[in-house]
PDB file of C-alpha atoms in Angstrom:
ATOM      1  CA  UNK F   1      15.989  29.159   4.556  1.00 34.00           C
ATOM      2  CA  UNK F   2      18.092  26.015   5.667  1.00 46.00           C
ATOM      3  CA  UNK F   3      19.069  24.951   1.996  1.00 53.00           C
ATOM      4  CA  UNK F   4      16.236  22.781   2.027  1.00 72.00           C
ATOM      5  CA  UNK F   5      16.740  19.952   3.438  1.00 76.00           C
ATOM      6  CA  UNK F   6      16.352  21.061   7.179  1.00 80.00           C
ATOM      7  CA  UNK F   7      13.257  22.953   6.045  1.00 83.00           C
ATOM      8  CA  UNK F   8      11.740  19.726   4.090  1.00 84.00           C
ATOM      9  CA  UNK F   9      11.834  17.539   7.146  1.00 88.00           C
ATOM     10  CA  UNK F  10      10.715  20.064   9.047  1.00 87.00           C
ATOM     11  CA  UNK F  11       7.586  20.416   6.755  1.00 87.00           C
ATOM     12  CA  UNK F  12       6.880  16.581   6.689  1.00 89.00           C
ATOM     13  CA  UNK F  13       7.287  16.498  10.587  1.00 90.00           C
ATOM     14  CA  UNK F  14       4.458  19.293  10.597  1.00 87.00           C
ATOM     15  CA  UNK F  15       6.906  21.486  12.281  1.00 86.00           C
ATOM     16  CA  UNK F  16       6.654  24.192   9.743  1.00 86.00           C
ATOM     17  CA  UNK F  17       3.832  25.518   7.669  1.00 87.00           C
ATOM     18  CA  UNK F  18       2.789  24.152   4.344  1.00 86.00           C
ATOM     19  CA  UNK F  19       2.453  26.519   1.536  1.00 86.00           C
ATOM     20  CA  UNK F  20       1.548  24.565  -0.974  1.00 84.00           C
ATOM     21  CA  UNK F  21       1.800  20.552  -1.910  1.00 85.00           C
ATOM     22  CA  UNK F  22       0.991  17.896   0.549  1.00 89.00           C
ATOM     23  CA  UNK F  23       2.507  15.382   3.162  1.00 91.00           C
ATOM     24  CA  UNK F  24       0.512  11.979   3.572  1.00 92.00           C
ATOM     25  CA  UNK F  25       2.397   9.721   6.103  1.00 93.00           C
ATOM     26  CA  UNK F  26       1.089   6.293   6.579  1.00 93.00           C
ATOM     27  CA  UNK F  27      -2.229   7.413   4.762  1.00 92.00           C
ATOM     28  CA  UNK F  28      -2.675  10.630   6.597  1.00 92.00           C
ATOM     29  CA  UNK F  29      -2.236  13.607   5.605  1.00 91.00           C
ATOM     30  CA  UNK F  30       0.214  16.039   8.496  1.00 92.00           C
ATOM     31  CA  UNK F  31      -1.772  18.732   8.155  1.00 91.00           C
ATOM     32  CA  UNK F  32      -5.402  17.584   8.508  1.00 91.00           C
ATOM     33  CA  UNK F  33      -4.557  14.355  10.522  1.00 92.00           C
ATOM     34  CA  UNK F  34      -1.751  15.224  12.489  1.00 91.00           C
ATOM     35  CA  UNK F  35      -1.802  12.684  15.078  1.00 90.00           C
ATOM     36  CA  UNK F  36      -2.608   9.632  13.375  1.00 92.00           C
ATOM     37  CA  UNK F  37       0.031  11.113  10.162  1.00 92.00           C
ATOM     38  CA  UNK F  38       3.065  11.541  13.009  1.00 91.00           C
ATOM     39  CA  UNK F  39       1.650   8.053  15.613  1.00 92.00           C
ATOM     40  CA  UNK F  40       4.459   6.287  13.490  1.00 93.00           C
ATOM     41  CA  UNK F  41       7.209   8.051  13.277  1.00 94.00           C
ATOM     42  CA  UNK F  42      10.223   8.904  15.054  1.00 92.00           C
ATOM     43  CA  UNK F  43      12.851  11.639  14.026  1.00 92.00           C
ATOM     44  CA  UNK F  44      16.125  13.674  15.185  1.00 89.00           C
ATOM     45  CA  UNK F  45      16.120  17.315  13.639  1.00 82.00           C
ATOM     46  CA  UNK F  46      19.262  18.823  14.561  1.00 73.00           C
ATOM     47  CA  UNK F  47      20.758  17.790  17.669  1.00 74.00           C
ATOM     48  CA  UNK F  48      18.618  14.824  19.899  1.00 76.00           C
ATOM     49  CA  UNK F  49      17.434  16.629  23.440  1.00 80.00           C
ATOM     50  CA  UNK F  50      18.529  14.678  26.457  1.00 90.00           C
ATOM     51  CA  UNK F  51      18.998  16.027  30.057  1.00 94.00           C
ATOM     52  CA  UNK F  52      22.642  15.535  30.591  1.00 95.00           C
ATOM     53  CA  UNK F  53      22.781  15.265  34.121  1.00 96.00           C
ATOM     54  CA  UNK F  54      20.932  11.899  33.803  1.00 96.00           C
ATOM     55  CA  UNK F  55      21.790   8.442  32.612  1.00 97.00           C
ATOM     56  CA  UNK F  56      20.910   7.224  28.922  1.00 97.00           C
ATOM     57  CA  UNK F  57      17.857   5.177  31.253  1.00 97.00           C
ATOM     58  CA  UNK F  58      16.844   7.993  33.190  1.00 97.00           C
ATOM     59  CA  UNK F  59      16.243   9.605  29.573  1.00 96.00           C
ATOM     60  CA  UNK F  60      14.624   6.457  27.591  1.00 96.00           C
ATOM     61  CA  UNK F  61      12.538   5.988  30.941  1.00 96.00           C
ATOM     62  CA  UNK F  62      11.397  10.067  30.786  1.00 94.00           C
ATOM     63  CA  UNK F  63      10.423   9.596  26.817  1.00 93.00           C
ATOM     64  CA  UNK F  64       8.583   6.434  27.254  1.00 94.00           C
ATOM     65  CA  UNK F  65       6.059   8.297  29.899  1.00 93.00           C
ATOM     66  CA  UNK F  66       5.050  10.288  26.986  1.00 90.00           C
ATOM     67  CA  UNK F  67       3.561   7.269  25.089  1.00 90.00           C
ATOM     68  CA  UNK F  68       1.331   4.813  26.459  1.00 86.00           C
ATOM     69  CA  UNK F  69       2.102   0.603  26.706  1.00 86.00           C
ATOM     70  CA  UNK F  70       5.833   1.081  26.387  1.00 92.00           C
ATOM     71  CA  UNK F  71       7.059  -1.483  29.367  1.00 93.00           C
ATOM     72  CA  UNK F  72      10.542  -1.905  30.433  1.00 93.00           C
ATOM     73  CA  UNK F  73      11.322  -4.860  28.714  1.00 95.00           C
ATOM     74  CA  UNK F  74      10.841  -2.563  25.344  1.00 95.00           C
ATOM     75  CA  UNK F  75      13.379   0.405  26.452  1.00 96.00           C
ATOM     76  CA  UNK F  76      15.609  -3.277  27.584  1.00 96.00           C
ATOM     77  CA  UNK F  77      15.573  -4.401  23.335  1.00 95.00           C
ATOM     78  CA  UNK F  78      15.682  -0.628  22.190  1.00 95.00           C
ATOM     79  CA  UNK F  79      19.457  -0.482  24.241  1.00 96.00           C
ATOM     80  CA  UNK F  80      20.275  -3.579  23.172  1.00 95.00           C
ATOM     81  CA  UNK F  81      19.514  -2.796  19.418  1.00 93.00           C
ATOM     82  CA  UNK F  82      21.373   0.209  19.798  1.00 94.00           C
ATOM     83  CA  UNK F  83      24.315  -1.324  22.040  1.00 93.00           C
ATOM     84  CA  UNK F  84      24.308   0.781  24.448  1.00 96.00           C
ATOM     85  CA  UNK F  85      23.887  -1.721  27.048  1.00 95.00           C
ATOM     86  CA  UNK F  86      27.005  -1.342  28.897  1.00 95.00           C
ATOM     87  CA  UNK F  87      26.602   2.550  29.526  1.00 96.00           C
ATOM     88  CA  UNK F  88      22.629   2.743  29.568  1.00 96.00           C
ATOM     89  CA  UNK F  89      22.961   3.629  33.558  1.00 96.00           C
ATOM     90  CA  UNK F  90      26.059   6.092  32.955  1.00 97.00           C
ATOM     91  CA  UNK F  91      25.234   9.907  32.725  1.00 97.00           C
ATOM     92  CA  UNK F  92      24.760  11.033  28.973  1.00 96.00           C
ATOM     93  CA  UNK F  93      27.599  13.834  30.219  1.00 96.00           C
ATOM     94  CA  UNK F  94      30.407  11.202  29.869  1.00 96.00           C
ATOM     95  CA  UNK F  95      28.801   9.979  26.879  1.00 95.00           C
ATOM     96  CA  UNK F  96      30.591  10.646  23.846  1.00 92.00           C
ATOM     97  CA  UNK F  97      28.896  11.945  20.374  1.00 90.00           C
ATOM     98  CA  UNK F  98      28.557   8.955  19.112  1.00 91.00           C
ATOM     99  CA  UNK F  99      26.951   7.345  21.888  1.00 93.00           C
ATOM    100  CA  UNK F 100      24.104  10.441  22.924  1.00 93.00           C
ATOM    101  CA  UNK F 101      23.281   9.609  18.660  1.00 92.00           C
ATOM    102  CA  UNK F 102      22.393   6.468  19.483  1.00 94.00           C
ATOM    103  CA  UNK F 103      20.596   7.259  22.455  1.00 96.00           C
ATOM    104  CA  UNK F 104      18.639   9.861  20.327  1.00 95.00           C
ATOM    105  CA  UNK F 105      18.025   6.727  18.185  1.00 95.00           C
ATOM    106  CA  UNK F 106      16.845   4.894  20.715  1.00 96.00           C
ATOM    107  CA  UNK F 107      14.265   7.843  22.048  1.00 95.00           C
ATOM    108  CA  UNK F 108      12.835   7.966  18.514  1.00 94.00           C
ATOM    109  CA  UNK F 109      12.129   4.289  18.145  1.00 95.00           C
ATOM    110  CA  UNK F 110      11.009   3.283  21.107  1.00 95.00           C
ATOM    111  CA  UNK F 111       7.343   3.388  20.316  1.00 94.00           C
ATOM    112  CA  UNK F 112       8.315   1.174  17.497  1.00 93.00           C
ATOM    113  CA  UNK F 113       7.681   3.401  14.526  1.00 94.00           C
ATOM    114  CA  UNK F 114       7.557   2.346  10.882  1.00 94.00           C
ATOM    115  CA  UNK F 115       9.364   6.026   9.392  1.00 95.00           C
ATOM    116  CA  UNK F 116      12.799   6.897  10.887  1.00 96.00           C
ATOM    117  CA  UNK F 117      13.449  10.665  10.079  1.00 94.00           C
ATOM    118  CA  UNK F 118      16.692  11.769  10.663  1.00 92.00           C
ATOM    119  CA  UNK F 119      18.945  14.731   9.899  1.00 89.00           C
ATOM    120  CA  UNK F 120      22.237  14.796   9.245  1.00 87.00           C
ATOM    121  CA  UNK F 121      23.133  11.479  11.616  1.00 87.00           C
ATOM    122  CA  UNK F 122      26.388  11.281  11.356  1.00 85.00           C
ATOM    123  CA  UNK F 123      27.396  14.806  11.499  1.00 84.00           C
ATOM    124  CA  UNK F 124      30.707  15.604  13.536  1.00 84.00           C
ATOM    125  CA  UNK F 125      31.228  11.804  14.168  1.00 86.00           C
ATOM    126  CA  UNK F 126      34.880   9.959  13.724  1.00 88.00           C
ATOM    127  CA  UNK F 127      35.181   7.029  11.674  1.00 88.00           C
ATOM    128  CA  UNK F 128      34.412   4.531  14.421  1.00 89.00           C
ATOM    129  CA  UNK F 129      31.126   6.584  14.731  1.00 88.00           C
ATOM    130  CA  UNK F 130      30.102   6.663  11.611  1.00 88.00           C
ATOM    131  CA  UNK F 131      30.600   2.932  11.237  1.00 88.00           C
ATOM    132  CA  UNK F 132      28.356   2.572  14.337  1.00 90.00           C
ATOM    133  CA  UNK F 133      25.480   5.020  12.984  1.00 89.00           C
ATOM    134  CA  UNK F 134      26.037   2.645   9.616  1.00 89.00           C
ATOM    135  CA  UNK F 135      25.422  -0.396  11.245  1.00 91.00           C
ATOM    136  CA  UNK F 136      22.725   0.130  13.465  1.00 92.00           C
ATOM    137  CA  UNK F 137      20.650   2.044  10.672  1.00 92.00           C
ATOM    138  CA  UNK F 138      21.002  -1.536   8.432  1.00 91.00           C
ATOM    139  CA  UNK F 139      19.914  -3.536  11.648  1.00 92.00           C
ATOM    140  CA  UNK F 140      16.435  -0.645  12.276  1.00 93.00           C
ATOM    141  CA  UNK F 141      15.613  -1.119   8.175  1.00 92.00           C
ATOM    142  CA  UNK F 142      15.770  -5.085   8.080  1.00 90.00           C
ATOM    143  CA  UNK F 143      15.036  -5.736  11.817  1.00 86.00           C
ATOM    144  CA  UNK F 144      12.452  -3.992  12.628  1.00 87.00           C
ATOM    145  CA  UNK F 145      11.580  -3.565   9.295  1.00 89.00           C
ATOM    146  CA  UNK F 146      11.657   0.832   9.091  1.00 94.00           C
ATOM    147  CA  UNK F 147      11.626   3.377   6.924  1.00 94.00           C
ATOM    148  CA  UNK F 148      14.526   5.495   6.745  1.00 94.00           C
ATOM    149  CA  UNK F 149      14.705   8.803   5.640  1.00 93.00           C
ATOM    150  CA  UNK F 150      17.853  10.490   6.042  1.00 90.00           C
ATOM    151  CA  UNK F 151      18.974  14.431   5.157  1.00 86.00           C
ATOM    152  CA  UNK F 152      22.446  14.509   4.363  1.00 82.00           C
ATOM    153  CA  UNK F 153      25.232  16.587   2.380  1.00 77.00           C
ATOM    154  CA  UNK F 154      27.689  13.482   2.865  1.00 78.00           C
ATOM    155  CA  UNK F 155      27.469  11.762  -0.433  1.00 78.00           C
ATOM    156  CA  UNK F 156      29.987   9.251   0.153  1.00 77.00           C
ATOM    157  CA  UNK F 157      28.238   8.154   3.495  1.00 75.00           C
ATOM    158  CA  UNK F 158      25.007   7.563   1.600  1.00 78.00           C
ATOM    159  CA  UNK F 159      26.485   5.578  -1.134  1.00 77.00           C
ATOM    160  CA  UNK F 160      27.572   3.233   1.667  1.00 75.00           C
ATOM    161  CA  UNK F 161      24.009   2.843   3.192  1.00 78.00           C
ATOM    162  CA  UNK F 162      20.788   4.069   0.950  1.00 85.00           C
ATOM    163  CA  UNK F 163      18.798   2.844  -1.887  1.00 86.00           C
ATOM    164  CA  UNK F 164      17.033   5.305  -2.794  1.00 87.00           C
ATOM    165  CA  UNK F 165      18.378   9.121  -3.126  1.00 85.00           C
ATOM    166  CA  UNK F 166      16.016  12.345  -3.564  1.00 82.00           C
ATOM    167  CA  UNK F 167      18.300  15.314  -5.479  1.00 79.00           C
ATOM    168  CA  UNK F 168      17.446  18.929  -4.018  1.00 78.00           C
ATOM    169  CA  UNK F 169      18.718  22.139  -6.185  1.00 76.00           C
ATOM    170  CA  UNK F 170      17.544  25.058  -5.506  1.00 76.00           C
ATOM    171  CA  UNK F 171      14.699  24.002  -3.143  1.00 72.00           C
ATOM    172  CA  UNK F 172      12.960  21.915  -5.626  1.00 76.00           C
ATOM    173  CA  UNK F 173      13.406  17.847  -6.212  1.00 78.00           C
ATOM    174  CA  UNK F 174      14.980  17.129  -9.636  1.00 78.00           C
ATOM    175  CA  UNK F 175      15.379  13.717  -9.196  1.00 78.00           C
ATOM    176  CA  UNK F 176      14.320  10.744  -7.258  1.00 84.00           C
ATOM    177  CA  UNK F 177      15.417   7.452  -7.961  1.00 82.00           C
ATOM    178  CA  UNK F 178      17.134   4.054  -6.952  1.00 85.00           C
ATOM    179  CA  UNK F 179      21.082   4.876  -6.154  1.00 79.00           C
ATOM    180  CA  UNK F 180      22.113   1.985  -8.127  1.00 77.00           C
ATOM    181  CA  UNK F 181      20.463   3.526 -11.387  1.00 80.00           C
ATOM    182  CA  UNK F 182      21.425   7.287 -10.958  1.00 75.00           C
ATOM    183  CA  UNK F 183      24.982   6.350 -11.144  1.00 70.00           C
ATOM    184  CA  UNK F 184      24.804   3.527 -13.583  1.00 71.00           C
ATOM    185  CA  UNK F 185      22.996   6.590 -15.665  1.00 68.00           C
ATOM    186  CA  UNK F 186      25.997   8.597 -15.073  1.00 62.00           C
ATOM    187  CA  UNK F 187      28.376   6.375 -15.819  1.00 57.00           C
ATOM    188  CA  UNK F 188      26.782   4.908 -19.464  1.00 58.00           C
ATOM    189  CA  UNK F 189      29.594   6.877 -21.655  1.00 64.00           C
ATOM    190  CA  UNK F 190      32.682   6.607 -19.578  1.00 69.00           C
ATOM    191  CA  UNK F 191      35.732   3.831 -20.437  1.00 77.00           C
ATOM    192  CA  UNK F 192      38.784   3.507 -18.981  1.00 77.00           C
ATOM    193  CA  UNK F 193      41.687   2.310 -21.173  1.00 84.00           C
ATOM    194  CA  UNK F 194      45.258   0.625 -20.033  1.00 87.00           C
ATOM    195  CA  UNK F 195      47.608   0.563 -22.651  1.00 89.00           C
ATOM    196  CA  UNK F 196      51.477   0.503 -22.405  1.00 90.00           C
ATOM    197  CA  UNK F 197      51.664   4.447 -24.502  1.00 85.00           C
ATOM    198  CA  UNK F 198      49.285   6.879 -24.229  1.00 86.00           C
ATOM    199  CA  UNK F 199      51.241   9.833 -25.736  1.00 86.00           C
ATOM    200  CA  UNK F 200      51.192   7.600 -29.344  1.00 86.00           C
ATOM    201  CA  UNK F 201      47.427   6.482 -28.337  1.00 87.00           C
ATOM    202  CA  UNK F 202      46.588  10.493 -27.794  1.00 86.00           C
ATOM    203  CA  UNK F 203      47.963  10.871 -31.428  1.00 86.00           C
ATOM    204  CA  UNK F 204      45.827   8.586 -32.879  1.00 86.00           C
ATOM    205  CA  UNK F 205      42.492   9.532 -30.923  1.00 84.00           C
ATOM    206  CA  UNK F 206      42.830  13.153 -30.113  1.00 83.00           C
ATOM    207  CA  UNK F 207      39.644  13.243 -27.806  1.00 82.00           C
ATOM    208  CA  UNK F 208      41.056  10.519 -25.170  1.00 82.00           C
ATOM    209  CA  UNK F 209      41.298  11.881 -21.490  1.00 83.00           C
ATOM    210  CA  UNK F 210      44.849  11.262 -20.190  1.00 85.00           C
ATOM    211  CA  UNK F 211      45.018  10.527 -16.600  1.00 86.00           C
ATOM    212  CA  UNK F 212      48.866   9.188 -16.417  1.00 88.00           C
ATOM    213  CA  UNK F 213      51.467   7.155 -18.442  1.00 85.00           C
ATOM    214  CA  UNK F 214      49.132   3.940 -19.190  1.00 88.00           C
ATOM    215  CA  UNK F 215      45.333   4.945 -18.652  1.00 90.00           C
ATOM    216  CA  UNK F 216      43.036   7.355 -19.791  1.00 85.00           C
ATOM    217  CA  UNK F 217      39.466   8.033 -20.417  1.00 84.00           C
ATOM    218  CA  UNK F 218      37.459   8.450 -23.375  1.00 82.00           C
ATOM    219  CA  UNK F 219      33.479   9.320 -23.172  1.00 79.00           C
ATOM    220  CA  UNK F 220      32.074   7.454 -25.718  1.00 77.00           C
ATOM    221  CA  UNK F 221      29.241   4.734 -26.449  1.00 78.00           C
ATOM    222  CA  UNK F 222      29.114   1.019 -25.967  1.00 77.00           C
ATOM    223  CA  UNK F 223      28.645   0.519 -30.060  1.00 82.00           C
ATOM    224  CA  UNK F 224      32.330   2.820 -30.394  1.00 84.00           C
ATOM    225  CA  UNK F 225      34.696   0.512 -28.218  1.00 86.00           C
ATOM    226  CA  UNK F 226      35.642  -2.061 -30.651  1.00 90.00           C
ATOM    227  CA  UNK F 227      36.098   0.542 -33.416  1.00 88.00           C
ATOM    228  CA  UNK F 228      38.736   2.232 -30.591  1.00 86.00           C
ATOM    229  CA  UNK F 229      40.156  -1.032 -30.119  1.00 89.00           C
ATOM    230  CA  UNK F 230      41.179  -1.659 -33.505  1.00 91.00           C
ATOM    231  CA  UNK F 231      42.591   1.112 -34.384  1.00 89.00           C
ATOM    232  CA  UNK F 232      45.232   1.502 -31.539  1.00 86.00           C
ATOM    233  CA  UNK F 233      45.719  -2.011 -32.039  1.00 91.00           C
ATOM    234  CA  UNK F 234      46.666  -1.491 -35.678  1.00 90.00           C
ATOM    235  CA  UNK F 235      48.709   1.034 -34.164  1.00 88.00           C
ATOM    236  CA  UNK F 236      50.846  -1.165 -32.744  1.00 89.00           C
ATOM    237  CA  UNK F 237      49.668  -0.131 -29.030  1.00 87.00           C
ATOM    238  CA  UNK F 238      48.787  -2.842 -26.453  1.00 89.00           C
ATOM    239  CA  UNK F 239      46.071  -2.892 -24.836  1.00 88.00           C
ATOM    240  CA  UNK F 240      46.328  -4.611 -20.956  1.00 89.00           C
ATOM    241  CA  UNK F 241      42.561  -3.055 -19.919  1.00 86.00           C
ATOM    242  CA  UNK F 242      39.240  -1.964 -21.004  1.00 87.00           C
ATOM    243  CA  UNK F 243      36.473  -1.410 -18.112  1.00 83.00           C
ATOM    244  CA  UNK F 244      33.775   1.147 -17.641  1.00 78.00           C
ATOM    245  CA  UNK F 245      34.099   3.685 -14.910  1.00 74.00           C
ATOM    246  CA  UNK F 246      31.686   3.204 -12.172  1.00 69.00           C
ATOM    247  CA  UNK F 247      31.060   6.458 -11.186  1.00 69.00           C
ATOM    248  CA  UNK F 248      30.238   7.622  -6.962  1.00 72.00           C
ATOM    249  CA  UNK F 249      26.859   9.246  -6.195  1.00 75.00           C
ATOM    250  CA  UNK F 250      28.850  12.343  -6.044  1.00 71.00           C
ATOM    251  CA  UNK F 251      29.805  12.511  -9.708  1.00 71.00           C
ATOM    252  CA  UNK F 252      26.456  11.447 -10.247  1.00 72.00           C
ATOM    253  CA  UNK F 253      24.907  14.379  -8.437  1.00 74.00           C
ATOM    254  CA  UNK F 254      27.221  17.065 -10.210  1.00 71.00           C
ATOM    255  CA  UNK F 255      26.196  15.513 -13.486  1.00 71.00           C
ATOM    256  CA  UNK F 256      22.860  15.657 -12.367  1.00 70.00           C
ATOM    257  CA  UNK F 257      22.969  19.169 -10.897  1.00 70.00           C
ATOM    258  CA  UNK F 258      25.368  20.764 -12.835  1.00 68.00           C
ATOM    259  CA  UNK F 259      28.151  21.283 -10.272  1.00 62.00           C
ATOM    260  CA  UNK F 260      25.834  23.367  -8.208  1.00 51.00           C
ATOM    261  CA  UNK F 261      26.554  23.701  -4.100  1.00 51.00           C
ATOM    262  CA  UNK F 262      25.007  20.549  -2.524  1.00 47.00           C
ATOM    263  CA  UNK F 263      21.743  20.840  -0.786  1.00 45.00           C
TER     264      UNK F 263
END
């Protein structure tokens, strides 16, 4: 098994058998009413298929024959959305990474679907690319107003771009939720202090977190800061900074997982 994130698109794209729960896409349920569940929807699982001895056109042109009304002037916007239009009528052999992901982009939206599946997107990309894939997945979801559901194991790159995050472990969902609330979750307890001694702050609260000569951490509640406050105060320390720590949607999942290996 694919660690499970592979296998669940695969499942919802009715490319693998269902063993038990269902999909319902746009109403529909995949496995009863496969072609009016998948009429909306447009995916990349794995690696996009293009003939690479063609241009990006001759490919867009070859995909749009498999779907009825799509004219010319909608494989024209589909380029344009994905910016492609300066190499659309190069061969997808002297395209780089980047650009055949876009194209793959382009073949899955060009019968204007309202779900966006895709797996892994930015895998093997440089920064530039990943920027690019970033961009142009912003411009599908407020545009032309899609769904995007998007596999990953790159935290970070998610944080930039989703709203909502589903947590696999172990093959089974344990959470689903807005990003903005998993990590504010996470992050209730933690408070970062800057003072001008934390050896003689240590001394006076033994549980603080040191992380170097004028900050450190100390997991507590809300209620509990002023109480701190006073006391290194009284202390004679100075405090320059109290802020809560705003944790990533990485140290939210390992809070939420328990450190396990990231599906």
């Amino acid at each position: 098994m694919e660690h499970g994130k592979t296998t669940t698109i695969k499942l919802i794209l009715g490319l693998q058998s269902i063993t038990s729960g269902k999909v319902i896409i746009n109403g529909y349920d995949i496995e009863k009413d496969f072609t009016n569940a998948i009429k909306k929807v447009g995916a990349i699982v794995e690696n996009p298929d293009m003939y690479m001895y063609l241009s990006g056109y001759q490919n867009l042109k070859l995909v749009a024959n498999l779907y009825k009304n799509i004219n010319n002037e909608r494989i024209d916007d589909v380029v344009k959305l994905v910016k492609l239009e300066k190499r659309i009528k190069d061969k997808v052999s002297k395209y780089s990474l980047g650009m055949r992901q876009r194209l793959g982009i382009a073949q899955a939206i060009l019968h204007k679907p309202n779900l966006l599946i895709l797996d892994e997107p930015t895998n093997g990309l440089d920064p530039e690319g990943i920027k690019e894939m970033r961009e142009l997945l912003k411009v599908l979801a407020s545009k032309e107003k899609m769904a995007i559901l998007i596999s990953s194991h790159n935290l970070a790159e998610l944080d930039n771009f989703c709203n909502k995050v589903s947590i696999i472990k172990n093959g089974n969902i344990i959470e689903t939720s807005e990003i903005s609330k998993i990590k504010q979750e996470a992050s209730k307890e933690l408070k970062l202090f800057k003072v001008d001694n934390v050896i003689i702050a240590k001394k006076i609260i033994d549980k603080i977190e040191i992380i170097d000569n004028n900050n450190f951490k100390l997991n507590i509640p809300e209620e509990e800061v002023p109480e701190i406050i006073n006391k290194l105060v009284e202390n004679g320390i100075k405090i320059y900074e109290v802020k809560k720590e705003e944790k990533t949607l990485e140290d939210a999942f390992f809070e939420k997982t328990g450190g396990n290996i990231i599906e």
